[in-house]
mmCIF file of C-alpha atoms in Angstrom:
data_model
loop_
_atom_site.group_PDB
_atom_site.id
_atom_site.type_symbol
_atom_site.label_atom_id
_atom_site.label_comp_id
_atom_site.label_asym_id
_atom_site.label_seq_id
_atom_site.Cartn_x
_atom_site.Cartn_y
_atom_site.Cartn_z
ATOM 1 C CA UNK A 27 -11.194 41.920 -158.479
ATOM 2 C CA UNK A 28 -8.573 39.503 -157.342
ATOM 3 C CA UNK A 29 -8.372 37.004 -155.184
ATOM 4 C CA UNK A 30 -5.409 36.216 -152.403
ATOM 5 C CA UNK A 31 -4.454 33.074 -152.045
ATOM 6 C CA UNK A 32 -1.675 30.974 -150.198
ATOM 7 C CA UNK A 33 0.578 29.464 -152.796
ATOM 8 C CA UNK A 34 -0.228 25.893 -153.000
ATOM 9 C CA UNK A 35 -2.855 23.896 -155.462
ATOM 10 C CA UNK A 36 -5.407 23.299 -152.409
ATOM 11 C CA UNK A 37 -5.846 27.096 -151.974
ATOM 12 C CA UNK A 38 -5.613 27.462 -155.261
ATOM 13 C CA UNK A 39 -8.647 25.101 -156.141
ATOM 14 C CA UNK A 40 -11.143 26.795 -153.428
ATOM 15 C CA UNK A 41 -10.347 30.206 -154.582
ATOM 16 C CA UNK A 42 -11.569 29.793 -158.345
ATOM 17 C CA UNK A 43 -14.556 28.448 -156.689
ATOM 18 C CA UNK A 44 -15.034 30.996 -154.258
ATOM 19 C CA UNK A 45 -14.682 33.502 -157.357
ATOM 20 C CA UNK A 46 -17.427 31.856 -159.446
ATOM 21 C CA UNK A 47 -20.067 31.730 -156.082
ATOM 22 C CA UNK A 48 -19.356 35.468 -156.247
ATOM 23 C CA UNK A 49 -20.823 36.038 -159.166
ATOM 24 C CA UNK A 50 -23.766 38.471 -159.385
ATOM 25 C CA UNK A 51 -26.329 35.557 -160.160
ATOM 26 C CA UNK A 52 -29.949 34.878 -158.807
ATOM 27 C CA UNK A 53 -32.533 32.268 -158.737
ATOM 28 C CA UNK A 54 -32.909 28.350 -157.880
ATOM 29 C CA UNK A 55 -31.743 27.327 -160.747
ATOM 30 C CA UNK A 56 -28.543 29.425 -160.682
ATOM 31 C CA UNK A 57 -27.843 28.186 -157.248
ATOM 32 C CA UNK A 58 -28.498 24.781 -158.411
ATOM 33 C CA UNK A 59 -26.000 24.928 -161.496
ATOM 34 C CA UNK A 60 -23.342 26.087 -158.845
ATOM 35 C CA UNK A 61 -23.989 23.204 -156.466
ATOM 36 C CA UNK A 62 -23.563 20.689 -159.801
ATOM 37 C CA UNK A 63 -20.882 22.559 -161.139
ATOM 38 C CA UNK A 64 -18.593 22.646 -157.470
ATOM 39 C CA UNK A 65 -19.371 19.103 -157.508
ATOM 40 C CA UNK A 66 -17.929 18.041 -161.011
ATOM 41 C CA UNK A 67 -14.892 20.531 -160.794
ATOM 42 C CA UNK A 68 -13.976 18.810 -157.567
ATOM 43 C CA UNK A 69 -14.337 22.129 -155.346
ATOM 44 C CA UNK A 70 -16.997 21.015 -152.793
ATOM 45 C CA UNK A 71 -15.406 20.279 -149.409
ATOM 46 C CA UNK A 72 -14.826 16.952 -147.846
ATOM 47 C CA UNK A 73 -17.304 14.447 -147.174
ATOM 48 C CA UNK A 74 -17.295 15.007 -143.369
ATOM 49 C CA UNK A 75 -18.252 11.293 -141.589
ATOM 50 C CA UNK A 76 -21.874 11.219 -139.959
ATOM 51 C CA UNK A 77 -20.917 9.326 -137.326
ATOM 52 C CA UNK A 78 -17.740 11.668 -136.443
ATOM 53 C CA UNK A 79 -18.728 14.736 -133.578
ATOM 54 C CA UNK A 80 -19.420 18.302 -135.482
ATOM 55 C CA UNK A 81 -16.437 20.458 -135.409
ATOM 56 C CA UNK A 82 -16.769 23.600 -132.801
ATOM 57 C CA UNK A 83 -17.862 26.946 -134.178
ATOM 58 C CA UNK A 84 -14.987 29.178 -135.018
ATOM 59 C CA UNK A 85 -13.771 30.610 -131.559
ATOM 60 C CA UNK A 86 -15.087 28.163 -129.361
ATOM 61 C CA UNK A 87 -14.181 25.604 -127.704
ATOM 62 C CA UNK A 88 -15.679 22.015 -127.895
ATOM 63 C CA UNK A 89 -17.721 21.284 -124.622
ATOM 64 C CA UNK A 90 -16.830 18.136 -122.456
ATOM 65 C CA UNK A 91 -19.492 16.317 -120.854
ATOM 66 C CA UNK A 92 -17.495 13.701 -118.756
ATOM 67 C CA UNK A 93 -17.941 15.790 -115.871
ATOM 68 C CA UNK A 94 -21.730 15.756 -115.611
ATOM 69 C CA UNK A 95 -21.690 11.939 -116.033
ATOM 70 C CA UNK A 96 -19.010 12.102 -113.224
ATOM 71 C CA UNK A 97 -21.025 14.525 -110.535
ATOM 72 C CA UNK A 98 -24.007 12.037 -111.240
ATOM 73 C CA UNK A 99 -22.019 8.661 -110.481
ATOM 74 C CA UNK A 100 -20.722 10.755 -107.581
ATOM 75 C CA UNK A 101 -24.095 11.302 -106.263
ATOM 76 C CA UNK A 102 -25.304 7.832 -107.049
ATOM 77 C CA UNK A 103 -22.422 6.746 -105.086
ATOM 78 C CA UNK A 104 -23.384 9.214 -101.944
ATOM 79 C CA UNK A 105 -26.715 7.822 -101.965
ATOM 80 C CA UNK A 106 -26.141 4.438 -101.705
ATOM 81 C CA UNK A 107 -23.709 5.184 -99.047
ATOM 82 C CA UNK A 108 -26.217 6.872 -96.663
ATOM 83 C CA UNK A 109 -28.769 4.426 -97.309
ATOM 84 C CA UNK A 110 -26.474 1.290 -96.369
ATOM 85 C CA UNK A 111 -25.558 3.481 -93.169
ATOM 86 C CA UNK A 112 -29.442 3.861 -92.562
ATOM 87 C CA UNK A 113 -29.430 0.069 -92.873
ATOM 88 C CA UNK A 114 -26.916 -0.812 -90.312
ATOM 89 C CA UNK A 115 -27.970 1.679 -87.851
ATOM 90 C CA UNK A 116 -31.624 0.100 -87.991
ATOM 91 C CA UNK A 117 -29.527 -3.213 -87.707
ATOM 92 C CA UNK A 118 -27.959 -2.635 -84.814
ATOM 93 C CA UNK A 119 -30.567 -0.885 -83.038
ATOM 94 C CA UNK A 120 -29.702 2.774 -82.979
ATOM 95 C CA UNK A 121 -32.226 5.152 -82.348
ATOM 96 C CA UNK A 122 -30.338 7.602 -85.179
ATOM 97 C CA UNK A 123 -27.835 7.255 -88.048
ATOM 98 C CA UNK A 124 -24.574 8.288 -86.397
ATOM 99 C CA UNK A 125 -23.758 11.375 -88.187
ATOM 100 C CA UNK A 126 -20.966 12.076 -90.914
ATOM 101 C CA UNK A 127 -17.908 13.823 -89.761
ATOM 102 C CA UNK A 128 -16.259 16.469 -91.820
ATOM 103 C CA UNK A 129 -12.729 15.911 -94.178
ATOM 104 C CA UNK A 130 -10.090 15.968 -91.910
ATOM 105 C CA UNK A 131 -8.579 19.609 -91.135
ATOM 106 C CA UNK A 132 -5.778 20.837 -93.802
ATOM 107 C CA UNK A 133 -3.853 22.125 -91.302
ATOM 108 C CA UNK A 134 -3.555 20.284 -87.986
ATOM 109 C CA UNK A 135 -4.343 22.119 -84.531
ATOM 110 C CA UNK A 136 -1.964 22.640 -82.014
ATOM 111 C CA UNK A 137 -2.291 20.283 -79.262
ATOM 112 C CA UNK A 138 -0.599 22.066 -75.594
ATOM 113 C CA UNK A 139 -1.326 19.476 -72.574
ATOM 114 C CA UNK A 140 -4.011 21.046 -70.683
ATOM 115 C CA UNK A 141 -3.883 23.851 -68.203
ATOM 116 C CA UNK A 142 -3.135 21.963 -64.454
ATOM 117 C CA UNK A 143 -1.952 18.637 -66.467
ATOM 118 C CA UNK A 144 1.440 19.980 -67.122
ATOM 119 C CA UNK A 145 4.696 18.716 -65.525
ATOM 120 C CA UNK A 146 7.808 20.239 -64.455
ATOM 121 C CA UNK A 147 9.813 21.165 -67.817
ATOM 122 C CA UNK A 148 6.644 20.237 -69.532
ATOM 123 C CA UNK A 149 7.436 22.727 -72.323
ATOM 124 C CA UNK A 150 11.435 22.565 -72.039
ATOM 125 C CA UNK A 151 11.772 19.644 -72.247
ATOM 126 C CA UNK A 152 9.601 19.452 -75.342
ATOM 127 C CA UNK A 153 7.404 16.383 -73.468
ATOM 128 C CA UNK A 154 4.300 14.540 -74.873
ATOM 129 C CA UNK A 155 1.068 16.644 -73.952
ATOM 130 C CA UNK A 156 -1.571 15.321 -71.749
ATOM 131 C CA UNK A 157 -4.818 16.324 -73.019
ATOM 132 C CA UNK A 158 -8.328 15.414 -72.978
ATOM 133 C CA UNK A 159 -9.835 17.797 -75.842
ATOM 134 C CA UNK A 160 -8.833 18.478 -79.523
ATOM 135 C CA UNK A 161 -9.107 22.325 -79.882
ATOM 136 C CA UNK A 162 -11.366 22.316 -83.324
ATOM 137 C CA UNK A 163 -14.152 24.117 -84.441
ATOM 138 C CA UNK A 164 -15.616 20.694 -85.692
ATOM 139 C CA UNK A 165 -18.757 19.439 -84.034
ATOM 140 C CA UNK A 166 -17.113 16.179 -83.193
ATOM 141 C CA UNK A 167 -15.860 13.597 -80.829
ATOM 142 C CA UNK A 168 -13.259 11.137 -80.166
ATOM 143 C CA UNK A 169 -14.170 7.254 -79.223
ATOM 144 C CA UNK A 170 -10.987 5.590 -77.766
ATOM 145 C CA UNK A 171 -11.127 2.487 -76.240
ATOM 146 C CA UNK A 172 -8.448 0.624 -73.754
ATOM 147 C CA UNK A 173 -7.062 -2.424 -73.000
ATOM 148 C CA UNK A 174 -8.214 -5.265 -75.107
ATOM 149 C CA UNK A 175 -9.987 -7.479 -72.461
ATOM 150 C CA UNK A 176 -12.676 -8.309 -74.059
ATOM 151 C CA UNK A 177 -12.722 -9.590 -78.372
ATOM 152 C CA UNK A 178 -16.264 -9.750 -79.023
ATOM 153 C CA UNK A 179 -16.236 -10.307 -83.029
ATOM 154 C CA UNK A 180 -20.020 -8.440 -83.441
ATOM 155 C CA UNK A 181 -18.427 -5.383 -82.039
ATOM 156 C CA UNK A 182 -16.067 -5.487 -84.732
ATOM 157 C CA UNK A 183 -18.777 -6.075 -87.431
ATOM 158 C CA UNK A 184 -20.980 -3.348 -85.957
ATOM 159 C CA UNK A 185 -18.379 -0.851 -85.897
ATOM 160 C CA UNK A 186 -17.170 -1.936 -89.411
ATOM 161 C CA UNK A 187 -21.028 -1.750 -90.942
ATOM 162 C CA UNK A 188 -21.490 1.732 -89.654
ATOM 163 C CA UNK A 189 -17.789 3.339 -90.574
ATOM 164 C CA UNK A 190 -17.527 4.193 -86.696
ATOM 165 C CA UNK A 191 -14.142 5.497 -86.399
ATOM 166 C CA UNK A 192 -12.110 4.764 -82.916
ATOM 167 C CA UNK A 193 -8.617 4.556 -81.518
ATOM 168 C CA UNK A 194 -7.609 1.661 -79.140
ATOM 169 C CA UNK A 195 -5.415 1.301 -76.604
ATOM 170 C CA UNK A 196 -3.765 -1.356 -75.417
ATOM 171 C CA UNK A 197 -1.910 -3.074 -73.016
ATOM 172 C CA UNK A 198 0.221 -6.432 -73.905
ATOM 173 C CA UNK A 199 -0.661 -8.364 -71.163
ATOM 174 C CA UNK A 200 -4.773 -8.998 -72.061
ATOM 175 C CA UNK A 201 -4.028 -9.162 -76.207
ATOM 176 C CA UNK A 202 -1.207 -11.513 -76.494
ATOM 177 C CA UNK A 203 -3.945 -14.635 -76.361
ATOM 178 C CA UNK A 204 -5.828 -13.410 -79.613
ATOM 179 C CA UNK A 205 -3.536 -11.268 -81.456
ATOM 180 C CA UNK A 206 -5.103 -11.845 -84.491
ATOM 181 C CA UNK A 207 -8.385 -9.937 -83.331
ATOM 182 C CA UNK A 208 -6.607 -6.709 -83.161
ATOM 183 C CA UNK A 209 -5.693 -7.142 -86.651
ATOM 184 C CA UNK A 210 -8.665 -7.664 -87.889
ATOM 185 C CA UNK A 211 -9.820 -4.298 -86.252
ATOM 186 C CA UNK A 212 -6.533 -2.272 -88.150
ATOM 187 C CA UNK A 213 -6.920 -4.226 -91.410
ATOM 188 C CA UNK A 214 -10.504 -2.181 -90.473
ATOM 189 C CA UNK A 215 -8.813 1.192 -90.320
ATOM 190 C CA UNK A 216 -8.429 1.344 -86.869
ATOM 191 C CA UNK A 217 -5.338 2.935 -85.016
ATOM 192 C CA UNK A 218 -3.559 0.173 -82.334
ATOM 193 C CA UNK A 219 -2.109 2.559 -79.709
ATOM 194 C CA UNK A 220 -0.151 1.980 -77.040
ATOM 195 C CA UNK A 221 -1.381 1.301 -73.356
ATOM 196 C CA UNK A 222 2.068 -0.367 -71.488
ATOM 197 C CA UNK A 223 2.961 -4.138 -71.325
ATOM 198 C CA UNK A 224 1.105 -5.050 -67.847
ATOM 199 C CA UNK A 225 -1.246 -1.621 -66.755
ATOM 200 C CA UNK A 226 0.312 -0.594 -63.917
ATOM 201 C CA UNK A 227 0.436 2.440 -62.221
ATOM 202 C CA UNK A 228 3.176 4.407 -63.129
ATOM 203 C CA UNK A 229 4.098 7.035 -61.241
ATOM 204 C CA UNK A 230 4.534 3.992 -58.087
ATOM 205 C CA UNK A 231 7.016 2.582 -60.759
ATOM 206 C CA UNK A 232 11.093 4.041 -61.182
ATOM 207 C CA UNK A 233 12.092 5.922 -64.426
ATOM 208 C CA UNK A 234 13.661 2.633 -65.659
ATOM 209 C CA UNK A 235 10.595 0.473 -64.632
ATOM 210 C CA UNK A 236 7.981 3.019 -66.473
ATOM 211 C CA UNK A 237 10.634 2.944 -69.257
ATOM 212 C CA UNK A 238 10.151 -0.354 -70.221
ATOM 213 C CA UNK A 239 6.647 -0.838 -69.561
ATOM 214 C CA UNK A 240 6.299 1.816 -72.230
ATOM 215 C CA UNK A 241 9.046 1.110 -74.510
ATOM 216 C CA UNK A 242 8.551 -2.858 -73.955
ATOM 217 C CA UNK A 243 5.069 -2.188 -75.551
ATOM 218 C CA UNK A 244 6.279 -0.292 -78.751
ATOM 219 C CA UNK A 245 8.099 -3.109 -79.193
ATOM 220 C CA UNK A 246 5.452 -5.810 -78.983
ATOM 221 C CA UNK A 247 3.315 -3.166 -81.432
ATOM 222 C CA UNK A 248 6.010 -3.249 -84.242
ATOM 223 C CA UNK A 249 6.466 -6.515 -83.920
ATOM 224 C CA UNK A 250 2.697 -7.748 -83.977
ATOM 225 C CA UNK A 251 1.041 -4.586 -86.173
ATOM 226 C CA UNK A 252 4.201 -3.379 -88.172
ATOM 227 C CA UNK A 253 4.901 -0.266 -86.723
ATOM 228 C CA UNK A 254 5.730 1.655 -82.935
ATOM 229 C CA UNK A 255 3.233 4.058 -82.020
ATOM 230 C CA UNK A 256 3.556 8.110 -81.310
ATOM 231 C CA UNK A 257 -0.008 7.812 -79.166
ATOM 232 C CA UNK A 258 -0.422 6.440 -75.780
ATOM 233 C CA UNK A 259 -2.752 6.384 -73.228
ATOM 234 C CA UNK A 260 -0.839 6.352 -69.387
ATOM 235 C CA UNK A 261 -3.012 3.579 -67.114
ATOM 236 C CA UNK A 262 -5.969 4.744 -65.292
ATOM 237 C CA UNK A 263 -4.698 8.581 -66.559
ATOM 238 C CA UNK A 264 -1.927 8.287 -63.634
ATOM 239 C CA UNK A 265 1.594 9.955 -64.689
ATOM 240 C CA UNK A 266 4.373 11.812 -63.384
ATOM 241 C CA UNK A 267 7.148 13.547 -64.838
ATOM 242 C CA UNK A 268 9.349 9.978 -65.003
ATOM 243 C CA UNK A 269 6.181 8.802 -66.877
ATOM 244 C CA UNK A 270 6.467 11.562 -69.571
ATOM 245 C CA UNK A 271 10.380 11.781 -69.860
ATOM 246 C CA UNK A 272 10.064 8.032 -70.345
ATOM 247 C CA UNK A 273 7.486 8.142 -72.888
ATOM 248 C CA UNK A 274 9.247 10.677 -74.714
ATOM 249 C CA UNK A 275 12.366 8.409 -75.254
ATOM 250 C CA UNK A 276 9.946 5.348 -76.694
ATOM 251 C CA UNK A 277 9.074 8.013 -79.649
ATOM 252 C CA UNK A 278 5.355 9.076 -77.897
ATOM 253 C CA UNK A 279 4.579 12.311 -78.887
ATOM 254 C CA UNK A 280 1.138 12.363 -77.924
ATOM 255 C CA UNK A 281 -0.241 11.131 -74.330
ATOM 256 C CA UNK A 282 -4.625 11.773 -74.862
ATOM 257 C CA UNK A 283 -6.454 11.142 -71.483
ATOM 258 C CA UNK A 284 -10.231 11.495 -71.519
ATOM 259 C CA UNK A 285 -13.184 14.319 -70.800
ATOM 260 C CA UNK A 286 -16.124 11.743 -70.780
ATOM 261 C CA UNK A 287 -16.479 8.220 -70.117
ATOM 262 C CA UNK A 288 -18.913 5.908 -71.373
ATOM 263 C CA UNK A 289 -20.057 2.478 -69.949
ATOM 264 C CA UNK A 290 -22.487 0.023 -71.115
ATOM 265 C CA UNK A 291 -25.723 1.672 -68.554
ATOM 266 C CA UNK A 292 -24.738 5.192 -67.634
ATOM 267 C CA UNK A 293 -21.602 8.130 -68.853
ATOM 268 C CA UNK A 294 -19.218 9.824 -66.550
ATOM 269 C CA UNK A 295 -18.267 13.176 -66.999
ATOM 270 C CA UNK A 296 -14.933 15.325 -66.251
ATOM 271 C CA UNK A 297 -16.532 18.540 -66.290
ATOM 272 C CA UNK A 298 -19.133 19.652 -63.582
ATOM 273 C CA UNK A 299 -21.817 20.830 -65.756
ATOM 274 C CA UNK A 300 -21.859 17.380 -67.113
ATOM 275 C CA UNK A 301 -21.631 18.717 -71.263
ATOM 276 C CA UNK A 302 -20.032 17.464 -73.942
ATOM 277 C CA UNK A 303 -17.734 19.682 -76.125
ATOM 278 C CA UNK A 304 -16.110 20.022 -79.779
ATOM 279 C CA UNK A 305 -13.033 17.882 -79.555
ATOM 280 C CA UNK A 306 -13.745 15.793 -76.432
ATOM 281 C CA UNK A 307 -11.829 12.587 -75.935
ATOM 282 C CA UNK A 308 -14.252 9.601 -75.049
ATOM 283 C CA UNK A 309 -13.254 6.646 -73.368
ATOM 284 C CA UNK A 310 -14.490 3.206 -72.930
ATOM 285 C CA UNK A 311 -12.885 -0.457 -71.969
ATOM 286 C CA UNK A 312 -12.801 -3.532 -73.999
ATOM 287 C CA UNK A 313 -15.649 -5.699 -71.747
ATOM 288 C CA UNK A 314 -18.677 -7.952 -71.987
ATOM 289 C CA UNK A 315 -20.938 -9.747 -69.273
ATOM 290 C CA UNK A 316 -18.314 -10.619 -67.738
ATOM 291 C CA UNK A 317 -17.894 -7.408 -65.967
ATOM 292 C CA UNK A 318 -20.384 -5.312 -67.425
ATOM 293 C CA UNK A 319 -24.303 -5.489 -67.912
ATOM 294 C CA UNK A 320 -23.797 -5.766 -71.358
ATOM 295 C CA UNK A 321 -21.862 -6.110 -74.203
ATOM 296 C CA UNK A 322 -19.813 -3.774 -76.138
ATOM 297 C CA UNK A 323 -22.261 -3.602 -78.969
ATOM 298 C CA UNK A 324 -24.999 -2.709 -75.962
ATOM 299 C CA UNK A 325 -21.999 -0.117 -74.903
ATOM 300 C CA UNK A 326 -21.757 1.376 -77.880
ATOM 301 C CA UNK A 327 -25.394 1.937 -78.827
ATOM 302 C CA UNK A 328 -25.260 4.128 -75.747
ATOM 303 C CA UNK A 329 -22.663 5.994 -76.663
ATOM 304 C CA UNK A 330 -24.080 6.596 -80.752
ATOM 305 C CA UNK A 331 -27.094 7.286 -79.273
ATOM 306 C CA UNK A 332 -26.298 9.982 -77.120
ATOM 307 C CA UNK A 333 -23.451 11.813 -79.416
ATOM 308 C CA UNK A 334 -25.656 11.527 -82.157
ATOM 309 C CA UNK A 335 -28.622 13.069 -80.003
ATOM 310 C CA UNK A 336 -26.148 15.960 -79.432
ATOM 311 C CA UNK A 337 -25.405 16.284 -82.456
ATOM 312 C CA UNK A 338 -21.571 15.476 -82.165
ATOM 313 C CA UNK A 339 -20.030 13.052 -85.254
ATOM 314 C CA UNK A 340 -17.312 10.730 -84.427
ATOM 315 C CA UNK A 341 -14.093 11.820 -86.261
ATOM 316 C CA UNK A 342 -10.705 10.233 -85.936
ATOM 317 C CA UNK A 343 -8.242 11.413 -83.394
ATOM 318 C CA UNK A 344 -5.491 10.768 -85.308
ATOM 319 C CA UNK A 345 -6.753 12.726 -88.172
ATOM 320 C CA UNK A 346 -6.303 15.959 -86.390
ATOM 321 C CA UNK A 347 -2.551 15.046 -84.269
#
């Protein structure tokens, strides 16, 4: 019988002693001869390293564990997460951890002002929507917060210690003494908004007058926190068309009012049945003792405390704009 073999002395070698294994022999000490005598005429294979991984069996593909090692440290990480959340919420006195909200949506919603907040050539004239609920399927809310009164530093640690997200508002006149404060809170993540130079009502104001109460304040916001906003919040939710048209040429493309309101010893509501829904807008003011019963850490263990109760999350408005 021969034997084919590719023409080179490698092949060559291993043939002759794959011929002589073939052999009709029996026995130990046959095998044993064969194992001395592939040895001494060089035609054992390699010495394969014991330290080196063993090759795959023929057809298969070599196995990669990285990824368990990876879903663990993943987990580990999770873990630890949730239980320095637990931490701070028995820190700060909540009755609850605040609940998790969900990734971001892939595709955005489409936010229309809503129905009886519309002006005159609200769609025409392509102007910012007033609104006071994200349309999402989430179970979550929106904490926004205005004006920039008060800049009590534990509010900023509280919020910071339990990953709270919020959007502020605010209005030139009550930052400009402690612009630093504000930030601290977007070095924190948090979105600076605008809320006009001096909070007045609008609609009393001209077109030119609204117009730079509005644009005056994008300009104070890129010069303090690096950029001009596309958010604002109109003062005391008072607009016209003037107030929208106006906004519109400062490069707003949102205007979010409110459906609840929170305050440091009770909530308002918009709606008559008094219920919170998916995608309302919350609102609360910068204050302390000053004016309030409280401060804003009391004000916004009220307002954990209750979403959480309901089983809303907090999300981040401008996550889903």
């Amino acid at each position: 019988m021969g034997v084919v073999v590719q023409n080179d002395k490698k092949s060559a070698k291993f043939a002759r002693c794959a011929y002589r294994k073939s052999g009709v022999r029996s026995g130990l000490a046959v095998l044993a001869g064969l194992a001395v005598a592939a040895l001494a005429s060089g035609c054992s294979q390699p010495e394969r390293r014991t330290d080196a991984p063993a090759p795959p069996a023929q057809g298969q593909q070599r196995l990669q564990a990285p990824p368990a090692r990876a879903l663990d440290s993943y987990a580990t990480r999770l873990r630890a997460s949730a239980e320095a959340r637990a931490a701070a919420a028995k820190r700060w006195g909540l009755e609850q951890v605040p609940l998790t909200p969900p990734p971001p949506p892939a595709v955005k919603p489409r936010i229309t002002a809503r129905a009886g907040f519309e002006v005159n050539h609200q769609d025409d004239w392509n102007l910012p929507p007033v609104f006071t609920t994200v349309p999402t399927k989430d179970k979550v809310v929106f904490l926004t917060i205005d004006d920039g009164a008060d800049k009590d530093p534990a509010f900023l640690r509280m919020m910071s210690d339990l990953k709270i997200p919020y959007t502020a508002f605010l209005s030139d006149y009550l930052i400009k003494d402690d612009y630093g404060y504000f930030r601290r809170m977007q070095a924190n993540g948090v979105t600076l908004n605008n809320h006009t130079l001096h909070h007045p009502y609008l609609p009393g104001l001209s077109y030119e007058e609204q117009r730079r109460e509005i644009c005056g304040m994008q300009d104070i916001m890129r010069k303090q926190f690096g950029k001009r906003p596309t958010v604002m919040r109109f003062p005391y939710g008072n607009y016209n068309q003037d107030s929208l048209v106006a906004a519109k040429s400062c490069g707003i493309k949102y205007a979010p009012i409110w459906n609840e309101e929170v305050y440091v010893d009770h909530w308002e509501f918009r709606e008559d049945d008094k219920r919170m829904r998916r995608g309302d807008i919350v609102l609360t003011h910068f204050r302390g003792r000053d004016e309030w019963n409280g401060t804003m850490v009391d004000d916004m263990r009220r307002f954990l405390d209750y979403v959480t109760a309901k089983g809303f999350a907090v999300a981040r408005l401008e996550d889903y704009l």
